[in-house]
mmCIF file of C-alpha atoms (C1' of nucleotides) in Angstrom:
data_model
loop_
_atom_site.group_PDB
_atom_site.id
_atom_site.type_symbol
_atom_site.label_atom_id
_atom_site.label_comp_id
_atom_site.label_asym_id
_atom_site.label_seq_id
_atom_site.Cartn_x
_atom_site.Cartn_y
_atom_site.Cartn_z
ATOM 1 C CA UNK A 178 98.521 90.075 113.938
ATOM 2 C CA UNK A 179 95.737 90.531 111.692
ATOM 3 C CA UNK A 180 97.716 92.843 109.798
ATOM 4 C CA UNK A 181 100.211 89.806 109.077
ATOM 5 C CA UNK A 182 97.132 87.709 108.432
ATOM 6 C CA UNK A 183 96.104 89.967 105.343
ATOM 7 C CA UNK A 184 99.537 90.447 104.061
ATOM 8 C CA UNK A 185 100.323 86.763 104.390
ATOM 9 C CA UNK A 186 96.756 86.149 102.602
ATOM 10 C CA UNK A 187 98.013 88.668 99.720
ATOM 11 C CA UNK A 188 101.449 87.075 99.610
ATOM 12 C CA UNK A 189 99.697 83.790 99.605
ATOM 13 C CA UNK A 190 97.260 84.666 96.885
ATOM 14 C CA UNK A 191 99.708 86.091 94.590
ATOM 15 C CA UNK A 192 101.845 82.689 94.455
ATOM 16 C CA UNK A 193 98.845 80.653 94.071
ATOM 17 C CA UNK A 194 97.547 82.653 90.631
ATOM 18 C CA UNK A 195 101.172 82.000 89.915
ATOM 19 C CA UNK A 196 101.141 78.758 90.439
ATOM 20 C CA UNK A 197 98.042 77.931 88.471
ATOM 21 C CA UNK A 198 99.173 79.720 85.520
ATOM 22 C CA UNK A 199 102.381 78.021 85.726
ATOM 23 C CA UNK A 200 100.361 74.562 85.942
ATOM 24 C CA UNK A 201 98.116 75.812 83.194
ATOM 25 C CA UNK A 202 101.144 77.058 80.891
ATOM 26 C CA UNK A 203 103.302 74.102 81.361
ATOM 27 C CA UNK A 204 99.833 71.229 80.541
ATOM 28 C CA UNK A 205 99.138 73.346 76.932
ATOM 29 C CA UNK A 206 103.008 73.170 76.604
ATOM 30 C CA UNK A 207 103.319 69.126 77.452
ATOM 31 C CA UNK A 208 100.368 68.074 75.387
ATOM 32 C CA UNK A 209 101.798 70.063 72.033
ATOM 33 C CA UNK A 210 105.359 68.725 72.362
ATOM 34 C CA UNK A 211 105.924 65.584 70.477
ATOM 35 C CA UNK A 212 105.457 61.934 71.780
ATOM 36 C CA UNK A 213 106.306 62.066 75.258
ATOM 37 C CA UNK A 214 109.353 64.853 76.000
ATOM 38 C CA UNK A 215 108.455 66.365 79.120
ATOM 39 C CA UNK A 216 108.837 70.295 79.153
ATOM 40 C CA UNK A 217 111.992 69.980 81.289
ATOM 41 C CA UNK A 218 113.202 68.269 78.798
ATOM 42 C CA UNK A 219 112.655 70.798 76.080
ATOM 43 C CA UNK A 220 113.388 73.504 78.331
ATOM 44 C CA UNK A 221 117.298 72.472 78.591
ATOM 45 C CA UNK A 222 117.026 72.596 74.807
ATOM 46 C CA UNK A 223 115.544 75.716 74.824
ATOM 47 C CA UNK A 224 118.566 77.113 76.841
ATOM 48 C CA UNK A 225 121.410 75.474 74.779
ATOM 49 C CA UNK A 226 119.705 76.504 71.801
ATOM 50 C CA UNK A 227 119.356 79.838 72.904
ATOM 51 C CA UNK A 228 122.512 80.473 75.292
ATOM 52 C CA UNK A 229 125.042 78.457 73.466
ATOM 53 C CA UNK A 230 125.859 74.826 74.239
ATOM 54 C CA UNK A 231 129.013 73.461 75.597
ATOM 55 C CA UNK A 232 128.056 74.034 78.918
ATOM 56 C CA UNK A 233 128.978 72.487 82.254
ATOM 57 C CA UNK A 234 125.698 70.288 83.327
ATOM 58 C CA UNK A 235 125.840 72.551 87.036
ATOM 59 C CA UNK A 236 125.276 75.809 84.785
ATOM 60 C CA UNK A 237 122.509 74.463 82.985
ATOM 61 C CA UNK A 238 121.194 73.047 86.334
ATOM 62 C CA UNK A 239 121.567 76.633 88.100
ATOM 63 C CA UNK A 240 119.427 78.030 85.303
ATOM 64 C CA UNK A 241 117.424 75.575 85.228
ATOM 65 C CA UNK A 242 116.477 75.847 89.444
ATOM 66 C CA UNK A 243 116.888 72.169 89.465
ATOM 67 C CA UNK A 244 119.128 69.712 91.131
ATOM 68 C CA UNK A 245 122.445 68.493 89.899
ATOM 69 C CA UNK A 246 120.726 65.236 90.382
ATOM 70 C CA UNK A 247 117.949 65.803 88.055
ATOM 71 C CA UNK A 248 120.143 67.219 85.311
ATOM 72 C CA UNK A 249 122.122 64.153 85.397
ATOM 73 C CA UNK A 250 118.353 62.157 84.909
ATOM 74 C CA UNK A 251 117.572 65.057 82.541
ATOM 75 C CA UNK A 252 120.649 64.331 79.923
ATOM 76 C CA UNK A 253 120.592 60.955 79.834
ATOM 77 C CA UNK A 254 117.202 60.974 78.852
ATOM 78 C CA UNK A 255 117.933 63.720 76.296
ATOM 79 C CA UNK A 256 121.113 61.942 75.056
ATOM 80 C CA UNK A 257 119.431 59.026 74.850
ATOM 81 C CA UNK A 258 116.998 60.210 72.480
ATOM 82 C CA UNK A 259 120.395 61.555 70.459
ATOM 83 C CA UNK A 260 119.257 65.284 71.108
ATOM 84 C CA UNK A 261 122.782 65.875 72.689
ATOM 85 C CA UNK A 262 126.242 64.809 73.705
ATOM 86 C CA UNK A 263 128.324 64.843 76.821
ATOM 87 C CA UNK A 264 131.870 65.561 76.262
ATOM 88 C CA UNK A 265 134.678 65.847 79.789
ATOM 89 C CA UNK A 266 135.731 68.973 79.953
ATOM 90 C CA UNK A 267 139.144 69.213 79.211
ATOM 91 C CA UNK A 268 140.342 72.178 81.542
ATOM 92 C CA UNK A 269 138.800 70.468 84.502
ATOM 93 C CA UNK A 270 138.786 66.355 84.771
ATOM 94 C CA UNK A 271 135.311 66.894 86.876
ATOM 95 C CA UNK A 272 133.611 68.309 84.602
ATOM 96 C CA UNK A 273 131.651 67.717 81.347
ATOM 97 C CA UNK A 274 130.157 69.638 78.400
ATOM 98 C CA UNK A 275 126.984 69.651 77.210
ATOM 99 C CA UNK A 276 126.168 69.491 72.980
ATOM 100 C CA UNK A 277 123.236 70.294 70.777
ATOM 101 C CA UNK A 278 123.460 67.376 68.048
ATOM 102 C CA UNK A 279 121.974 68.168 64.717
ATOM 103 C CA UNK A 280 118.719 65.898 65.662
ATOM 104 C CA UNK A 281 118.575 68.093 68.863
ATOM 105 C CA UNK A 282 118.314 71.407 66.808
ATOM 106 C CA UNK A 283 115.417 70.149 64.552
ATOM 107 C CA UNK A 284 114.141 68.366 67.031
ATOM 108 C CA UNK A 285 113.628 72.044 68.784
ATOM 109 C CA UNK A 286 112.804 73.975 65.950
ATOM 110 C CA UNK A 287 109.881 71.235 64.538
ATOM 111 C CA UNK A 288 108.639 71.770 68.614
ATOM 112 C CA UNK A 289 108.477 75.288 69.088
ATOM 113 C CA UNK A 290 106.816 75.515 65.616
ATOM 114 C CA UNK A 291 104.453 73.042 66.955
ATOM 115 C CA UNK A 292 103.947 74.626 70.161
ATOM 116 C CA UNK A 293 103.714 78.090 68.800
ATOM 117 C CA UNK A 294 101.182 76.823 66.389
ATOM 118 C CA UNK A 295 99.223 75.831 69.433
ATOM 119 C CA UNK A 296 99.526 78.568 71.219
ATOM 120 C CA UNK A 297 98.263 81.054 68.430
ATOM 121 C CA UNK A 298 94.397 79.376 69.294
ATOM 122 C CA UNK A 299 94.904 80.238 73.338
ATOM 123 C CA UNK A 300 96.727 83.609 73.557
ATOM 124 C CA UNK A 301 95.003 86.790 71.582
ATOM 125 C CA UNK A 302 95.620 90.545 71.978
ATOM 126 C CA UNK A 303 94.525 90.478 74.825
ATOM 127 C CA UNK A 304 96.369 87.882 76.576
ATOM 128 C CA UNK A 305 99.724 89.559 74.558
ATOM 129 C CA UNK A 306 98.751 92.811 76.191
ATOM 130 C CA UNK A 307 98.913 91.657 79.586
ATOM 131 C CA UNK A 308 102.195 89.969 78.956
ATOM 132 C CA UNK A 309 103.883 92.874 77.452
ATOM 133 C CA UNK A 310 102.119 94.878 80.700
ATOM 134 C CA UNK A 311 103.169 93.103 83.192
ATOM 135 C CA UNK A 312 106.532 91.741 82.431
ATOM 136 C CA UNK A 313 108.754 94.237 83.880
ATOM 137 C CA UNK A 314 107.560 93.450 87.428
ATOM 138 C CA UNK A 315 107.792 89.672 86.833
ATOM 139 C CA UNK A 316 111.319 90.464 85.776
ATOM 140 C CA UNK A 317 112.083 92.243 88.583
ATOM 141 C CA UNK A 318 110.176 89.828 90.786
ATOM 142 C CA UNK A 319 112.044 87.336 89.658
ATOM 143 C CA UNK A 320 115.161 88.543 89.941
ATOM 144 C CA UNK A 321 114.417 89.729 93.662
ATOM 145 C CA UNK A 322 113.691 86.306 95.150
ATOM 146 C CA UNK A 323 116.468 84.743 93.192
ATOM 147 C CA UNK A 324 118.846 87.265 95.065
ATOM 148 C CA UNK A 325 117.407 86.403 97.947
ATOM 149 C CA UNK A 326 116.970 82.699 98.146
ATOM 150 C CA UNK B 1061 107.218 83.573 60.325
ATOM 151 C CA UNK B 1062 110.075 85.516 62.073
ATOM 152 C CA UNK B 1063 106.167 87.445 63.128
ATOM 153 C CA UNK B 1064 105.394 84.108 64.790
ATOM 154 C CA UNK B 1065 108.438 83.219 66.059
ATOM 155 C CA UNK B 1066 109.354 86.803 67.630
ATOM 156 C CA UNK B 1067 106.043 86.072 69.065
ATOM 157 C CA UNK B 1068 106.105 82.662 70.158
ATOM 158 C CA UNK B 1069 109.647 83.924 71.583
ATOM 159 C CA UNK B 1070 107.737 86.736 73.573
ATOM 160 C CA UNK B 1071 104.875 83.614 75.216
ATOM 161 C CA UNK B 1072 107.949 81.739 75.965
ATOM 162 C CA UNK B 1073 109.571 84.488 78.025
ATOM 163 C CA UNK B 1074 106.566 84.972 79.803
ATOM 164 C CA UNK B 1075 105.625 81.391 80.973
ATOM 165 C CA UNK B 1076 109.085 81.142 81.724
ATOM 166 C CA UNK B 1077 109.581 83.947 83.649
ATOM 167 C CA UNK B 1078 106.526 82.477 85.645
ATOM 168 C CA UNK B 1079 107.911 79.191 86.149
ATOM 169 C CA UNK B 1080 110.965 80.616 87.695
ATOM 170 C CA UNK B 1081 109.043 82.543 90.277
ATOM 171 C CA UNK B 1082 107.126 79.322 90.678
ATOM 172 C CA UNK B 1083 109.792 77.722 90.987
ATOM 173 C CA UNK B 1084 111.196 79.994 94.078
ATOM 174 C CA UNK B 1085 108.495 80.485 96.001
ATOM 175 C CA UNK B 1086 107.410 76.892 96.548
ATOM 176 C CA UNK B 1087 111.060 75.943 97.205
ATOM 177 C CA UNK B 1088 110.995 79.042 99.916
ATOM 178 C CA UNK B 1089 107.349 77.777 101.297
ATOM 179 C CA UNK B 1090 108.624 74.307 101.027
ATOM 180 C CA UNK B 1091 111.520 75.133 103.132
ATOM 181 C CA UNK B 1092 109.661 76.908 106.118
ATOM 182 C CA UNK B 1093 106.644 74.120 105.711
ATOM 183 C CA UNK B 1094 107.511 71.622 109.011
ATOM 184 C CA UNK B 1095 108.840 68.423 108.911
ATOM 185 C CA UNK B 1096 108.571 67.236 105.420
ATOM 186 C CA UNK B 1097 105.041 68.413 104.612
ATOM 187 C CA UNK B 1098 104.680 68.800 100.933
ATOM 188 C CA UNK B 1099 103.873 72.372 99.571
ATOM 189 C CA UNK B 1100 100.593 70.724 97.701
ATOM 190 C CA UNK B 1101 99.873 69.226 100.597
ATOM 191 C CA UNK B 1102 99.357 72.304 102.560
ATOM 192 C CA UNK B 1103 97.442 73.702 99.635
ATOM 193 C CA UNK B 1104 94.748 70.926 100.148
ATOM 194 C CA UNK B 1105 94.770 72.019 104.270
ATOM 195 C CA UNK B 1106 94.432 75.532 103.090
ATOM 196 C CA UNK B 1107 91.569 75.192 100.426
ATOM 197 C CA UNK B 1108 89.416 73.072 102.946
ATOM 198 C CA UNK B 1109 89.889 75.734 105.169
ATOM 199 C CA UNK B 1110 89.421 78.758 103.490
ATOM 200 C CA UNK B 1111 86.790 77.062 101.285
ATOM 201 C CA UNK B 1112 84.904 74.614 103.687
ATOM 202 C CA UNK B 1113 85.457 71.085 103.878
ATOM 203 C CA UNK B 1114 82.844 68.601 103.425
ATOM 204 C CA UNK B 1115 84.292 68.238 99.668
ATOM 205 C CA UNK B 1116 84.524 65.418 97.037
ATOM 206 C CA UNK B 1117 88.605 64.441 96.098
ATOM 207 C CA UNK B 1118 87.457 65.313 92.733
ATOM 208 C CA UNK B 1119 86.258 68.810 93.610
ATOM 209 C CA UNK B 1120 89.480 69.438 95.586
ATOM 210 C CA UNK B 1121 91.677 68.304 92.474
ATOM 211 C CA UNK B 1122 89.932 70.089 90.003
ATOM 212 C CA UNK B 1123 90.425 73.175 92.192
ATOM 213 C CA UNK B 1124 94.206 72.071 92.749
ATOM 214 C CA UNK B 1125 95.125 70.824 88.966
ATOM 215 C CA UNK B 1126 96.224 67.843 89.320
ATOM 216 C CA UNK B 1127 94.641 64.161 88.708
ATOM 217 C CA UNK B 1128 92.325 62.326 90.844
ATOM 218 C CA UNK B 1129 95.334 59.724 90.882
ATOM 219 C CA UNK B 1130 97.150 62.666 92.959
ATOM 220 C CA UNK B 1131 94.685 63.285 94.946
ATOM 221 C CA UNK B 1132 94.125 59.936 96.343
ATOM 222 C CA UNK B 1133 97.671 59.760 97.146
ATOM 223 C CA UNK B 1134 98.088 63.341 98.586
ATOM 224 C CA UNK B 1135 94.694 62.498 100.526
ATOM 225 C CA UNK B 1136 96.453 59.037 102.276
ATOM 226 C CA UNK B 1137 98.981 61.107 103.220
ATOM 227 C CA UNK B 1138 97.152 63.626 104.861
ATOM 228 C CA UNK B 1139 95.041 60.983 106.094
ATOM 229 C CA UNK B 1140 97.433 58.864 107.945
ATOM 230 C CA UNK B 1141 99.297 62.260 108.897
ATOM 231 C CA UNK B 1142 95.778 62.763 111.194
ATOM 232 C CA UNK B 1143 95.171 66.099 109.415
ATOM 233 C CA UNK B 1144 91.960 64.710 107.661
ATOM 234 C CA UNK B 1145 88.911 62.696 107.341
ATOM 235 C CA UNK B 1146 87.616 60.808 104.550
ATOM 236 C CA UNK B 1147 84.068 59.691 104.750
ATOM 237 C CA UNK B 1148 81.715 58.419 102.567
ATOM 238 C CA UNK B 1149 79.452 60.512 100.628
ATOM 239 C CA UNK B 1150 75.883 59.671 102.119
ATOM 240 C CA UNK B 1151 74.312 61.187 98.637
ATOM 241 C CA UNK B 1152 76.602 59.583 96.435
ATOM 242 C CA UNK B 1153 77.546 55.726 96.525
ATOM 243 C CA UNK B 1154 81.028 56.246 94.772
ATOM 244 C CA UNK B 1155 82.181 59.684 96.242
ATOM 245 C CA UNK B 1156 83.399 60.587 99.492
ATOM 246 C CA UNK B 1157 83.634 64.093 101.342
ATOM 247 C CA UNK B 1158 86.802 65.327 103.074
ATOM 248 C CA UNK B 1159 86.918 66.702 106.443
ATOM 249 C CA UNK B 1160 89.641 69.179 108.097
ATOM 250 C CA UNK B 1161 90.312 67.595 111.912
ATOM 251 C CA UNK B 1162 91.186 69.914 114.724
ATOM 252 C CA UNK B 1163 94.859 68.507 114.417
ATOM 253 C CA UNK B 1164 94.361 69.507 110.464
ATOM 254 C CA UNK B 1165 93.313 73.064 111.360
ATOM 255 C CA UNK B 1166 95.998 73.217 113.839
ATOM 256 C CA UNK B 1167 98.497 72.575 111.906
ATOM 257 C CA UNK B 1168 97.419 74.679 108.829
ATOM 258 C CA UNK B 1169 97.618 77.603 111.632
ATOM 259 C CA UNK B 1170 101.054 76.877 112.795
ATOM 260 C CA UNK B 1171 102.174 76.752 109.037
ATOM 261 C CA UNK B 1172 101.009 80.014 107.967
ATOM 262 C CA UNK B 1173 102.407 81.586 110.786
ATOM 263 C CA UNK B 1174 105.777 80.181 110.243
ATOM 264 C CA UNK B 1175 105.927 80.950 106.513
ATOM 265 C CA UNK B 1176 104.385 84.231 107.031
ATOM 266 C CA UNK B 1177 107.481 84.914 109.577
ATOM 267 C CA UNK B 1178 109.849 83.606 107.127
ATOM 268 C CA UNK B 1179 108.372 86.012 104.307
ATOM 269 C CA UNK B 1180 108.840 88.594 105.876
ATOM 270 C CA UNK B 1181 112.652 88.627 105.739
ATOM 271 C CA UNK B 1182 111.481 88.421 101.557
ATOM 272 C CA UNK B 1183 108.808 89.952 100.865
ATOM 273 C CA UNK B 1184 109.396 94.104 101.351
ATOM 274 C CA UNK B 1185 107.646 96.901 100.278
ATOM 275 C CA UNK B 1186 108.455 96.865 96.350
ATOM 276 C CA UNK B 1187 107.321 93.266 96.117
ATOM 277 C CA UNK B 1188 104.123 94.178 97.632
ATOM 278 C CA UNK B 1189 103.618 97.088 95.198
ATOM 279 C CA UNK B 1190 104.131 94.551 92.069
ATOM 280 C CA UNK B 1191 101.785 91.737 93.918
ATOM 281 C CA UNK B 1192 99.122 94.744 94.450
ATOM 282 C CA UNK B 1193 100.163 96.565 90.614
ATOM 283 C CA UNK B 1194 99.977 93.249 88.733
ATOM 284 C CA UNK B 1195 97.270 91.298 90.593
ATOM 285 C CA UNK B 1196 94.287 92.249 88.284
ATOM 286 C CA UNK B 1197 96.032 90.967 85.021
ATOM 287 C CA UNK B 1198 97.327 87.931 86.592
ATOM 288 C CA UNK B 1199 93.792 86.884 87.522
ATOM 289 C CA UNK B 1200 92.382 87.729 84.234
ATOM 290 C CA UNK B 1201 95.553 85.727 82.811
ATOM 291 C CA UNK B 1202 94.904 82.928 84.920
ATOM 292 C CA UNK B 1203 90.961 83.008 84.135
ATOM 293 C CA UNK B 1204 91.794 82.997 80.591
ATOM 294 C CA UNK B 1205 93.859 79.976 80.457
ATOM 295 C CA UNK B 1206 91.224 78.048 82.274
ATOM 296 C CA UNK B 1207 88.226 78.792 80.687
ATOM 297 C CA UNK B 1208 90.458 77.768 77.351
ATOM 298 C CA UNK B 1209 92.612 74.824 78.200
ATOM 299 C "C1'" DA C 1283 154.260 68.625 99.556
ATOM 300 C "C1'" DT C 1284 150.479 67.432 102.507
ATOM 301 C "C1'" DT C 1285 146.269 68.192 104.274
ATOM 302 C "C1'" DA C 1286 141.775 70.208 104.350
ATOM 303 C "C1'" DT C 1287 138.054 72.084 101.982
ATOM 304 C "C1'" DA C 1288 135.142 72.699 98.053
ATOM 305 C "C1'" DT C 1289 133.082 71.366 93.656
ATOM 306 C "C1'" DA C 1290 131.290 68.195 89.504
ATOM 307 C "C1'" DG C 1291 129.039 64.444 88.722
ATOM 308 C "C1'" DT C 1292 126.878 59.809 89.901
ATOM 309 C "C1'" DA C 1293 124.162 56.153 92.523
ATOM 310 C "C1'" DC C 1294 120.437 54.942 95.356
ATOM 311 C "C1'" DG C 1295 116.255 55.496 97.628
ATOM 312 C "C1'" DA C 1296 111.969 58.171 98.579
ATOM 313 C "C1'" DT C 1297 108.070 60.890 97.017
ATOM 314 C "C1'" DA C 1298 104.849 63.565 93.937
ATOM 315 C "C1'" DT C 1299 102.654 63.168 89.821
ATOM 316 C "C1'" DG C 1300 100.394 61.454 85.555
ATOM 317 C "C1'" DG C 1301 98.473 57.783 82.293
ATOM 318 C "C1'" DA C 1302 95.959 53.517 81.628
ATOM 319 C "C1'" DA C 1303 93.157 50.020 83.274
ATOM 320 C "C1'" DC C 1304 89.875 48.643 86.638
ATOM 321 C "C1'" DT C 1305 85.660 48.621 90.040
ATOM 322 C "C1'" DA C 1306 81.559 50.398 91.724
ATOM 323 C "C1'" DG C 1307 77.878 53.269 91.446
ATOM 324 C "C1'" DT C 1308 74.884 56.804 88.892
ATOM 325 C "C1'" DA C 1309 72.290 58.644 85.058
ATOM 326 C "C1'" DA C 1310 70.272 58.503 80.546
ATOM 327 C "C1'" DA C 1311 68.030 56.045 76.438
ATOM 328 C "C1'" DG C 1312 65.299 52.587 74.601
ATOM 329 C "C1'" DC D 176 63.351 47.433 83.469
ATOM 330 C "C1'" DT D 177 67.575 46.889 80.806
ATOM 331 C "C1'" DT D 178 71.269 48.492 78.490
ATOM 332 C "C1'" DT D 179 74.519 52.033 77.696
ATOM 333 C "C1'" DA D 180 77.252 55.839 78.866
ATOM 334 C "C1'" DC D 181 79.293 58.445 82.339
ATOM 335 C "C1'" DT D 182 81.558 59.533 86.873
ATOM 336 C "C1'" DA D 183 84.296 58.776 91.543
ATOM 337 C "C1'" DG D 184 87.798 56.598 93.297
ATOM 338 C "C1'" DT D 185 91.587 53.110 93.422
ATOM 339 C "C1'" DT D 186 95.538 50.465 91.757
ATOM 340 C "C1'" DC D 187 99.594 49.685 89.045
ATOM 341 C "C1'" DC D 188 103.292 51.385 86.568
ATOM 342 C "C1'" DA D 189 106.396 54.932 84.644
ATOM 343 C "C1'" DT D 190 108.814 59.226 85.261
ATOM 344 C "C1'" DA D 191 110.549 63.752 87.230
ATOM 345 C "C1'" DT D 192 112.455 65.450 91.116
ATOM 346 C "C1'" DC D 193 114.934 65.763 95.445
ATOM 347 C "C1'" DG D 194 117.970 64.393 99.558
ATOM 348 C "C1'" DT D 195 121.853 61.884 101.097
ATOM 349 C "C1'" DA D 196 125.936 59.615 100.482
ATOM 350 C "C1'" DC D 197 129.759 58.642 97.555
ATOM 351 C "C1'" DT D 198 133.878 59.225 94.114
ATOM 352 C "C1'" DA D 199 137.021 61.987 91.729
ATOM 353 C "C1'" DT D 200 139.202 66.165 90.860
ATOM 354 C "C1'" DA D 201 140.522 70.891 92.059
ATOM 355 C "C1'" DT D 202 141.752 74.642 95.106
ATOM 356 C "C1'" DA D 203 143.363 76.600 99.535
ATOM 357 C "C1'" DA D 204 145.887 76.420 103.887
ATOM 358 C "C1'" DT D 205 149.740 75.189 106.389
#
DNA sequence: ATTATATAGTACGATATGGAACTAGTAAAG
DNA sequence: CTTTACTAGTTCCATATCGTACTATATAAT
């Protein structure tokens, strides 16, 4: 009983540091990006940019850990703004593909330039240290509750 | 440049690496939560109780991260839910102090119980060797980003 | 071929959250 | 004291997200 107390209290702990460096992380990253995108936002960006665009919306959703819901909210905000363009897939009439435009690229590049700029005031050796320590377990962390979800 | 951007590449990993975890483990505590209780919700229950009640909204969202706007929202909820008290602070014309009820404390009890039973079938042995291996550096992470946001 | 099942995406409604403006009360300056 | 600046909390509005239900297409079963 006890026993389960503490381990629930570690488990418990452990998600809440988590959590508050998440919240932490993603407020320095929302108030450097530019006039209003929210850090989902440049996040789906991020992963076109980075992964290769022409993807199905689901995919970027399942990478994302969001709902297909809020990746349809997502890209019309983001097409919208002219950062990218839907196309229907043609090798399956359900689906559609997702491109970077030209104004989405820069877009990205000016905001990670921005950000990173930022960032250089907030994270020292120190802070690089424990990142470079500690991200193997994260990794693995990671990928162990996204098995087992 | 290609230093900063290697690095900035290296933060961006990290934080979002952290967000993913985030993002599991309140969709798994969300999941074994009852009946529709929110997961920040709970973490208001659980602060009062594992810090004391009697607190100011303010004090509770500063300690949470989010906006007093939040808080007076998540607080009605709780409120009309039965699981707190709001009263006026006797010292302080504009505050108020927050009270746990027995139904509150109940229910904070039942919770943990249930998630802790549902964590088990997650949580194993290697996961609590990274929680216990990493748990120092997260804090100090965490710590950091406060003291400089 | 027809039917049943599964998947991609959308529409609608509900909720959590944040920003800006506001009220009421406190504290500090003169 | 009076005025000014600050703080606690609320209200209103906008947005991100999710759940449920729906449409359209694709795949499997028979």
């Amino acid at each position: 009983m006890s026993e389960d107390n503490d381990n629930a209290d570690e488990v418990f702990g452990f998600f809440t540091e988590i959590g508050i460096i998440n919240q932490l992380s993603t407020a320095m990253f929302a108030k450097s990006l530019p006039d209003g995108v929210h850090p989902s936002h440049f996040a789906i960006l991020n992963h076109l940019a980075r992964m290769g665009d022409g993807k199905a919306p689901m995919r970027i959703a399942s990478a994302m850990q969001v709902t297909k819901n809020t990746m349809t909210h997502s890209l019309k905000v983001l097409q919208d703004r002219g950062y990218i363009e839907v196309q229907p897939d043609p090798e399956d009439g359900r689906g559609k593909r997702v491109f970077l435009t030209e104004t989405g690229r820069a877009f990205r590049e000016e905001a990670i330039a921005l950000v990173a700029k930022e960032l250089r005031h907030v994270i020292g050796a120190d802070q690089r240290a424990i990142m470079h320590r500690i991200r193997g377990d994260l990794k693995q962390m990671r990928k162990h509750l996204d098995d087992n979800r």
